[in-house]
Coordinates of C-alpha atoms in Angstrom, one line a residue:
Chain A
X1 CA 0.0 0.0 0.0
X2 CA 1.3 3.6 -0.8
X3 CA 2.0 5.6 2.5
X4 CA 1.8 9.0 2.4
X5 CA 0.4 9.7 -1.0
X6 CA 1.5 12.8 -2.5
X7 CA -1.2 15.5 -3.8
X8 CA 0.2 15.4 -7.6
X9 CA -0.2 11.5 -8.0
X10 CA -3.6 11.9 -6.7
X11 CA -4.5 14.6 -8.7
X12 CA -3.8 12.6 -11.7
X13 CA -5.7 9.4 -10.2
X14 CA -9.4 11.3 -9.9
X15 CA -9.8 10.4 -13.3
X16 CA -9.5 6.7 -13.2
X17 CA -11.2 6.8 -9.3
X18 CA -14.4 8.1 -10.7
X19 CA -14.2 5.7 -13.8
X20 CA -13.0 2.8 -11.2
X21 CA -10.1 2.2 -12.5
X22 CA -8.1 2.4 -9.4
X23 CA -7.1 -1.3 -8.7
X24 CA -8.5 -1.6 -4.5
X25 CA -5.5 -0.9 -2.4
X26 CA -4.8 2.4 -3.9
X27 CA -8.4 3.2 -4.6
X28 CA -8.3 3.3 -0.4
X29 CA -5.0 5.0 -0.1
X30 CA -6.3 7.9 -2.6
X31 CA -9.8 8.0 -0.8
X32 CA -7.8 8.1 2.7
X33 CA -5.6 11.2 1.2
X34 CA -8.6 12.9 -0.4
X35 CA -10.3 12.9 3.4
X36 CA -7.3 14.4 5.2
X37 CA -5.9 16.7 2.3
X38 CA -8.1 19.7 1.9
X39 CA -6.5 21.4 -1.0
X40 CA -6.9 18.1 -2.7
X41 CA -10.5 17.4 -1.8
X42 CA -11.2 21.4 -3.0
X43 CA -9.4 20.4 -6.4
X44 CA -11.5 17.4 -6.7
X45 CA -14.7 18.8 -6.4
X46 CA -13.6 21.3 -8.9
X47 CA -12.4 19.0 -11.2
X48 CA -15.7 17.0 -10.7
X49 CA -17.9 20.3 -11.5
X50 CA -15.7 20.8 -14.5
X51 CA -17.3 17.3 -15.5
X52 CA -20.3 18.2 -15.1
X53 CA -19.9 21.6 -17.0
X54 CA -18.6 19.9 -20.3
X55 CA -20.9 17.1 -19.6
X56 CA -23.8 19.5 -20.3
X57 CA -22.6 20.2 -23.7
X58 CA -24.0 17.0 -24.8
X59 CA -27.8 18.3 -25.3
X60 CA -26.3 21.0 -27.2
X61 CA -27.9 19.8 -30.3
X62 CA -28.6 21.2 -34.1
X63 CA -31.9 22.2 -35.3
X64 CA -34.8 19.9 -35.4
X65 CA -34.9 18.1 -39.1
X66 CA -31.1 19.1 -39.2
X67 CA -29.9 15.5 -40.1
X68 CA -33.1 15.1 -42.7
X69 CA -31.4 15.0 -45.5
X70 CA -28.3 14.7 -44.5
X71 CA -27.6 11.0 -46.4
X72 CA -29.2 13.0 -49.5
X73 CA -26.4 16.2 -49.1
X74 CA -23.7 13.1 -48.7
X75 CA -25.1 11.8 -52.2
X76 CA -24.8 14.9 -54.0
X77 CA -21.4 15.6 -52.5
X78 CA -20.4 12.1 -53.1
X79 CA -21.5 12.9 -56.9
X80 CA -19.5 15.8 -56.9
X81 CA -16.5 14.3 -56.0
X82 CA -16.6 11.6 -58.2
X83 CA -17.2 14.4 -61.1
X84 CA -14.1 15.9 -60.1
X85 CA -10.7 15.4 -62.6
X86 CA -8.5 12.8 -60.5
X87 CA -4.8 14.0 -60.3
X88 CA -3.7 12.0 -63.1
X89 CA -6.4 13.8 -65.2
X90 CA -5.4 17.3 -64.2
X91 CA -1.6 17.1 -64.6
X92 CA -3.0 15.5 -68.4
X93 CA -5.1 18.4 -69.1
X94 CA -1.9 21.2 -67.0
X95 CA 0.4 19.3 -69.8
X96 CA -1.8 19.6 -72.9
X97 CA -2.3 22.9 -72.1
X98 CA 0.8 24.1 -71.9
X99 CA 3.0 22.0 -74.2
X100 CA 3.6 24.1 -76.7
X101 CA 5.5 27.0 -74.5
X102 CA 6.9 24.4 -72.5
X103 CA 8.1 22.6 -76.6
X104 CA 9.6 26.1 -77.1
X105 CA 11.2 26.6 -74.7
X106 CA 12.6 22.9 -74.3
X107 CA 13.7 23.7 -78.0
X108 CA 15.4 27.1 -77.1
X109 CA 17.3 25.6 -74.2
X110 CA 18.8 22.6 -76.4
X111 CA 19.6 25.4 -79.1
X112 CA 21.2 27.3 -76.7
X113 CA 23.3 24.3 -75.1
X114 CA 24.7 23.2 -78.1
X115 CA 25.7 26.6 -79.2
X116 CA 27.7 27.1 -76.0
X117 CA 29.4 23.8 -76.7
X118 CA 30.2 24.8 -80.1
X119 CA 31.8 27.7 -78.2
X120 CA 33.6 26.3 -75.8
X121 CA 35.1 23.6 -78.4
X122 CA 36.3 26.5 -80.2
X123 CA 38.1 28.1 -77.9
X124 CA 39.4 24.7 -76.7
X125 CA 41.0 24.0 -80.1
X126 CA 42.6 27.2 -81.0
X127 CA 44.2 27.8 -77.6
X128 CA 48.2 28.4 -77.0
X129 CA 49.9 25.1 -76.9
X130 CA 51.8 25.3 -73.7
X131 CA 55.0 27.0 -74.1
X132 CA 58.6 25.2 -73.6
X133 CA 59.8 28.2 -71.4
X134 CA 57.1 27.9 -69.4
X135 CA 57.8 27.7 -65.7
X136 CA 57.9 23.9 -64.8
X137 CA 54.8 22.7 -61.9
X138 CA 56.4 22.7 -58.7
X139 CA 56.0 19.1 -57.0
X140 CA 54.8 19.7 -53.9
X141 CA 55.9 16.7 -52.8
X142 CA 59.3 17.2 -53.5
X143 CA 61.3 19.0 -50.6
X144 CA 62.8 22.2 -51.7
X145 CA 66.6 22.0 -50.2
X146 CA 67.9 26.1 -50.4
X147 CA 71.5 26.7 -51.5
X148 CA 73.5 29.6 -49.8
X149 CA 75.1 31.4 -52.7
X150 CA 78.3 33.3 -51.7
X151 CA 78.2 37.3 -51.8
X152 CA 81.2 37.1 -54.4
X153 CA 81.9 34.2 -56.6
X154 CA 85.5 34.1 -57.5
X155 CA 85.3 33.3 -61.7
X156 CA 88.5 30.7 -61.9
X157 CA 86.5 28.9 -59.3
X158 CA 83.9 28.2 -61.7
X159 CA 85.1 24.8 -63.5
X160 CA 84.1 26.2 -66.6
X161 CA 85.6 29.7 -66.3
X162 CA 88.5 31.2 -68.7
X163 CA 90.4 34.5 -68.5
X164 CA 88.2 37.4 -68.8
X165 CA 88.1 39.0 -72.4
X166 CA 88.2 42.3 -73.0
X167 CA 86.7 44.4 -76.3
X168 CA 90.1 46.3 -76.6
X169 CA 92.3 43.3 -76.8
X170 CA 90.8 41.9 -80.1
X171 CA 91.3 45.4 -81.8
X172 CA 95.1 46.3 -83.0
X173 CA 95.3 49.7 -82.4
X174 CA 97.4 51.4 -79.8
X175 CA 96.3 53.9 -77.6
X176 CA 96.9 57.3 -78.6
X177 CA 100.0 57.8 -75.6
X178 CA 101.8 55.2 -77.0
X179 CA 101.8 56.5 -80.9
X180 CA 105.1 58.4 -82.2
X181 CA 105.2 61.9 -83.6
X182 CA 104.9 61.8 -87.5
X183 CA 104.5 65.3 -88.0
X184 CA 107.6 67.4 -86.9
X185 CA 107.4 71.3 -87.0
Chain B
X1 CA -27.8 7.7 -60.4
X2 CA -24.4 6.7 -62.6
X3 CA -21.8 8.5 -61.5
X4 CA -22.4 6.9 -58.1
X5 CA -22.6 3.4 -59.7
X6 CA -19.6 3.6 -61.3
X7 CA -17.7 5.0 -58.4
X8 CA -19.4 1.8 -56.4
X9 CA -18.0 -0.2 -59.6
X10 CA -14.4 1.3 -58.6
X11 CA -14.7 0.1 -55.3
X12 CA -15.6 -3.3 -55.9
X13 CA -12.6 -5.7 -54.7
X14 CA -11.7 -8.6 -57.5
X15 CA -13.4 -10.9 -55.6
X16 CA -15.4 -14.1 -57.6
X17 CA -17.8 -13.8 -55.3
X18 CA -18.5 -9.9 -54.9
X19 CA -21.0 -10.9 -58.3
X20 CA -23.5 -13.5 -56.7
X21 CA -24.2 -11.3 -53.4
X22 CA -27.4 -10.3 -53.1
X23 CA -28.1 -6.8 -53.0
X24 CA -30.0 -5.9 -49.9
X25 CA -32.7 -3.3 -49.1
X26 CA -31.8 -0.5 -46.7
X27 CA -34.3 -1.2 -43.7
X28 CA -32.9 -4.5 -44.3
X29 CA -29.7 -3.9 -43.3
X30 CA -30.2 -1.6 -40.4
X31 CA -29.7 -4.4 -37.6
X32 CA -26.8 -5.8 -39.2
X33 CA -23.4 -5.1 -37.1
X34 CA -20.6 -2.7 -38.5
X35 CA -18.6 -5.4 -39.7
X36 CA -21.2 -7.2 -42.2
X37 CA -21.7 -3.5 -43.6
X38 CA -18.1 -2.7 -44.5
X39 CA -18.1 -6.1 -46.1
X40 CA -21.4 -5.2 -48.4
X41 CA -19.9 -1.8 -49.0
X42 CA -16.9 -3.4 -50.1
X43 CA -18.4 -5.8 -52.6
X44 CA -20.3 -2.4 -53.7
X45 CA -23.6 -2.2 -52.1
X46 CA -23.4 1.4 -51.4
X47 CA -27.0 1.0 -49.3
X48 CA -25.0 -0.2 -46.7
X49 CA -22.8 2.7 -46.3
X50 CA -26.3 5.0 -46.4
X51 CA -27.0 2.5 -42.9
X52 CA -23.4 3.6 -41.5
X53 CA -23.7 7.5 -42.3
X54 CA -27.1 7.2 -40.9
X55 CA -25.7 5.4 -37.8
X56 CA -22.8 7.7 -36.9
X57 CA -23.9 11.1 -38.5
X58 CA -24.7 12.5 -34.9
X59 CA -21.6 11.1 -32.7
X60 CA -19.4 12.4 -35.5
X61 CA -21.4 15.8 -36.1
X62 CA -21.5 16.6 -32.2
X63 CA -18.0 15.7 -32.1
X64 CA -16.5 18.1 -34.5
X65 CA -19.2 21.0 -34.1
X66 CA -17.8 21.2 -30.4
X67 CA -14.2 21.1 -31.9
X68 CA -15.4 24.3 -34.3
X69 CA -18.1 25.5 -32.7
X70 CA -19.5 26.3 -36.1
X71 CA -22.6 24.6 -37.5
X72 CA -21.2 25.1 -41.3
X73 CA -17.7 24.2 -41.1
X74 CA -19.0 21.1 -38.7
X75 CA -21.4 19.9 -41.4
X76 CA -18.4 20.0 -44.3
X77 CA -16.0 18.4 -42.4
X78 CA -18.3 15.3 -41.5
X79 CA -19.7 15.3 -45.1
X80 CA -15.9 15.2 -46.4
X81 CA -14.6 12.9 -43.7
X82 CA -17.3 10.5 -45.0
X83 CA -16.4 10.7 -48.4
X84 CA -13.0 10.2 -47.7
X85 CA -13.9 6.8 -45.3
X86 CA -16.1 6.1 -48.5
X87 CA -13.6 6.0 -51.2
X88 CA -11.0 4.8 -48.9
X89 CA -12.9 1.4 -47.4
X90 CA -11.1 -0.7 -50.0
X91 CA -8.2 -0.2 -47.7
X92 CA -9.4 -0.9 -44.4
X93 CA -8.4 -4.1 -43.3
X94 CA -10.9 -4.6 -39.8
X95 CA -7.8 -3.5 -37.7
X96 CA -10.1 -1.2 -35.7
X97 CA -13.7 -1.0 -35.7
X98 CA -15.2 1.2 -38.1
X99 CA -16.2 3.6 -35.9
X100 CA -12.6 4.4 -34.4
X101 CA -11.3 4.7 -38.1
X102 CA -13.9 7.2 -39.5
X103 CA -14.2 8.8 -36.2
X104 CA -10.0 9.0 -36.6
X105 CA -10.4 10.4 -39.8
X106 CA -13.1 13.1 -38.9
X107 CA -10.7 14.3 -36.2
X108 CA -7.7 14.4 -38.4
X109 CA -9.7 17.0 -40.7
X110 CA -11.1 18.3 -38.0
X111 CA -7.7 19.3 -36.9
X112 CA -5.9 20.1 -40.0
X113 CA -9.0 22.5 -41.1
X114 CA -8.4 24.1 -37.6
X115 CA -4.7 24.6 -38.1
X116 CA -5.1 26.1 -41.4
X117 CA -7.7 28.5 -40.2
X118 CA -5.8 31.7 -38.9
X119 CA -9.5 33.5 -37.2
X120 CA -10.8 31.3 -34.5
X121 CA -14.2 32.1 -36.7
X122 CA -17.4 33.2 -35.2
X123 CA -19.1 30.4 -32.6
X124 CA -22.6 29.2 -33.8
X125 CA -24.3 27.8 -31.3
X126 CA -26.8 24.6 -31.3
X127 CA -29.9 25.2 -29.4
X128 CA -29.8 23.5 -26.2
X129 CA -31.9 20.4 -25.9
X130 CA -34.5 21.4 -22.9
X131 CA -33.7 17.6 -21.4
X132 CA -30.6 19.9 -19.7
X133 CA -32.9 21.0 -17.4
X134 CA -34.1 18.3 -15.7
X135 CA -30.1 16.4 -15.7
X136 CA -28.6 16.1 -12.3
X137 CA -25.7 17.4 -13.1
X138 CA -27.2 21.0 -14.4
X139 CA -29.5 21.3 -11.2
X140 CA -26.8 20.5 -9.2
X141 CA -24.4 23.1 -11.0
X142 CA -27.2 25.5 -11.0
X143 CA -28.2 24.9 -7.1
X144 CA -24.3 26.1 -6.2
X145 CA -24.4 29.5 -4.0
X146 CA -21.5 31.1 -6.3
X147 CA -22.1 34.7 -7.8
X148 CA -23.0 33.3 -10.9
X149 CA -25.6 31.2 -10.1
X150 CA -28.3 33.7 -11.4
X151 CA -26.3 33.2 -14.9
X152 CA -28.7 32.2 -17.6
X153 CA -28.2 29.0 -19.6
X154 CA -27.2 30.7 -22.7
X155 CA -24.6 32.7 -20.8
X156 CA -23.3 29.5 -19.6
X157 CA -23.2 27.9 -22.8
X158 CA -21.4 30.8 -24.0
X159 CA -18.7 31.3 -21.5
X160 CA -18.3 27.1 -21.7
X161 CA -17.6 27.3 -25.7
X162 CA -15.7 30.5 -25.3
X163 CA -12.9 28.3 -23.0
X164 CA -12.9 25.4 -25.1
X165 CA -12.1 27.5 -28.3
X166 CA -9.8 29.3 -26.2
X167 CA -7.7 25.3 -25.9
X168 CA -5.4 24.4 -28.3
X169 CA -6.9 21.7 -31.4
X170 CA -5.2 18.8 -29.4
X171 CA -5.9 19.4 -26.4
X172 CA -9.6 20.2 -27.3
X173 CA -10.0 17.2 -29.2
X174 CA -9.1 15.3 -26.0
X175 CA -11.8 17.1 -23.9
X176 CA -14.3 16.7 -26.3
X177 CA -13.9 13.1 -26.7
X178 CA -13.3 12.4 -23.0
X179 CA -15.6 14.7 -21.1
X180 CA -18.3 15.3 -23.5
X181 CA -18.3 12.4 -25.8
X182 CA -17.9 10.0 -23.1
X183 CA -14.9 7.6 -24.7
X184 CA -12.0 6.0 -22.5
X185 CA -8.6 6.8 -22.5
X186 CA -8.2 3.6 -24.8
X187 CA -10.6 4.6 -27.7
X188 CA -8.9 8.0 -27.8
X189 CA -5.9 6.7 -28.1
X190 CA -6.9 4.5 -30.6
X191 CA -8.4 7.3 -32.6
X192 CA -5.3 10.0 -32.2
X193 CA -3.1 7.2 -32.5
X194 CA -0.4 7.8 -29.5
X195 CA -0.4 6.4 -26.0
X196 CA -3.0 6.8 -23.1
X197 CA -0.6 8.5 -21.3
X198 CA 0.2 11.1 -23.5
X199 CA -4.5 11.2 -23.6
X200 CA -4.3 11.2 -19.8
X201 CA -1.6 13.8 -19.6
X202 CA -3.6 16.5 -22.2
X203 CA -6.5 16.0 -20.4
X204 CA -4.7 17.2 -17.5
X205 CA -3.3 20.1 -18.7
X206 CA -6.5 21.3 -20.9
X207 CA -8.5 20.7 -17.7
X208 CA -6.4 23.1 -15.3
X209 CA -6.7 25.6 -18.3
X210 CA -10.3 25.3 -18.1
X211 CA -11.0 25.4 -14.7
X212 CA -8.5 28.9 -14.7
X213 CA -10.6 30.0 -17.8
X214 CA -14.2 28.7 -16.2
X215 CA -13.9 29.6 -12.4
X216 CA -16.2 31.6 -11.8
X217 CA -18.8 28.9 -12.7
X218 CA -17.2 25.9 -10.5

């Protein structure tokens, strides 16, 4: 049996007590808390006149004759209905309709697709051929090792180095110091 | 009428023995039980489905005129709901009784119309049956020394629609099946599909809105 019943769980067992659903040990327990708790027996009576409020919406009812022809109006609706273009239908008669834009413009988008391919094979075709000189792709993969280059770089130590060769060597001539006099006054 | 004939034609299962059934009279077929009906509507007697209309139209109408409150919107939404269980028996398979599934289907539209409406629309109310005053439960609400108790029955009627609207379409649809309607926590499951506890558990809640929304009267 559950001691000391707290109000919440009995709140939520009124329901099934005034349906007698409450299996007969807590059915007592709940009755037992319902006589010693006030605030609870105040929210049950409450909740029980709230019953018997919505209760009385039950002889709210339509005008006499209402329902008369009520399997008649279901008829005629039913008729209705069946009058009605299924889906299949309407997306037939939607597509008839308007075929011939939608032709056009299927026709004008295909024209307009080939066209850009033409285009684009065009420009494929006479493009650059990649140039020789062209700066190799760097492989990423491949570390890039740096090598210090001296400040001066000392020509004979270059393997394939030779003596420096200067313009005035090749040409015979003398420099104008070194000439003698020809013309004596 | 054609139209109707071919639609019962539509509805007829491939069955070699939907052919040789007999076609019954209406008043013959008004003691026969739910299931025998669904049967002779689904071999295409459509009489038989004029017996379940006629046997449901007022648990279904009160039903979702007290989820409206309108008389117009409660009359096309029970007319369509049967239309819809109509063309749709071919596809019930007995796994409830009739009742829960077109009641299930009433409430589903019941609901979807009410979440689509953005008004709360204008309240029509049904003229009281005057049984209400001789019911226990009125002369015992009206016998109650509260301020109110000189309120009229209209006025009462008023201020009770006026909170129910004021509930939200779930919550509402739980009241009105429980408290009004009568049904157990089970059927309402059954018919909103999800658990008695999540039923129990809205009926709770709706109830301590009401009683905020309807104190003066309890």
């Amino acid at each position: 049996m559950m001691k000391n019943m707290d109000c919440k769980k009995a709140q939520q067992l009124y329901d099934d007590l005034a349906g007698g659903l409450v299996a007969e040990p807590l059915a007592t327990e709940l009755r037992r808390h319902l006589d010693e708790c006030t605030d609870c027996r105040v929210l049950r009576q409450r909740a029980v006149r709230l019953r018997q409020l919505l209760a009385l919406k039950r002889y709210e009812q339509p005008p006499p004759a209402y329902f008369n022809n009520f399997v008649a109006d279901f008829h005629r609706r039913l008729e209705a209905d069946a009058m009605r273009p299924t889906w299949r239908q309407r997306l037939a008669e939607t597509v008839r309709i308007e075929w011939t834009p939608l032709w056009r413009y299927g026709l004008a988008g295909v024209c307009g697709a080939v066209f850009a391919l033409g285009f684009a094979w065009q420009v494929y075709r006479y493009a650059p051929a990649a140039s020789p000189t062209a700066p190799a792709t760097v492989v990423a993969s491949a570390p890039v090792r740096s090598v210090p280059i001296p400040a001066v770089v000392p020509v004979a130590w270059h393997p394939e180095a030779s003596r420096p060769q200067y313009v005035l060597e090749r040409i015979a001539i003398t420099p104008a110091s070194y000439e003698t006099a020809s013309v004596r006054f | 009428m054609t139209t109707l004939r071919q639609l019962a034609e539509r509805l007829k299962p491939a069955s070699r023995h939907a052919a040789a059934a007999p076609v019954a009279q209406r008043s013959d077929l008004t003691h026969e039980e739910d299931e025998a009906l669904v049967a002779r509507v689904q071999r295409g007697e459509i009489r038989a489905f004029d017996v379940l209309v006629d046997r449901y139209k007022q648990r279904l109408y009160a039903t979702v005129y007290h989820m409206t409150g309108n008389h117009e919107d409660a009359n096309d939404l029970v007319q369509d709901a049967l239309i819809k269980a109509y063309k749709s028996l071919r596809s019930f398979k007995g796994q409830s009784s009739f009742y829960t599934w077109v009641y299930r289907i009433a409430v589903n539209r019941t609901i979807n119309f009410l979440k689509r409406r953005k008004d709360r629309g204008h309240v029509s109310l049904n003229d009281v049956d005057a049984s209400i005053e001789t019911d226990p439960d009125y002369v015992e609400l009206m016998s109650h020394v509260t301020p109110r108790r000189e309120a009229g029955l209209t006025e009462l009627q008023e201020k009770l629609n006026e909170a129910v609207q004021k509930l939200s379409d779930e919550h509402r649809a739980v009241v009105i099946m429980h408290d009004v309607q009568g049904m157990t926590h089970a059927d309402i499951a059954k018919v909103i599909r999800c658990s008695e506890g999540t039923v129990r558990s809205r009926l709770f809640y709706a109830r301590q809105q009401l009683q905020g929304l309807l104190s003066d009267y309890l």
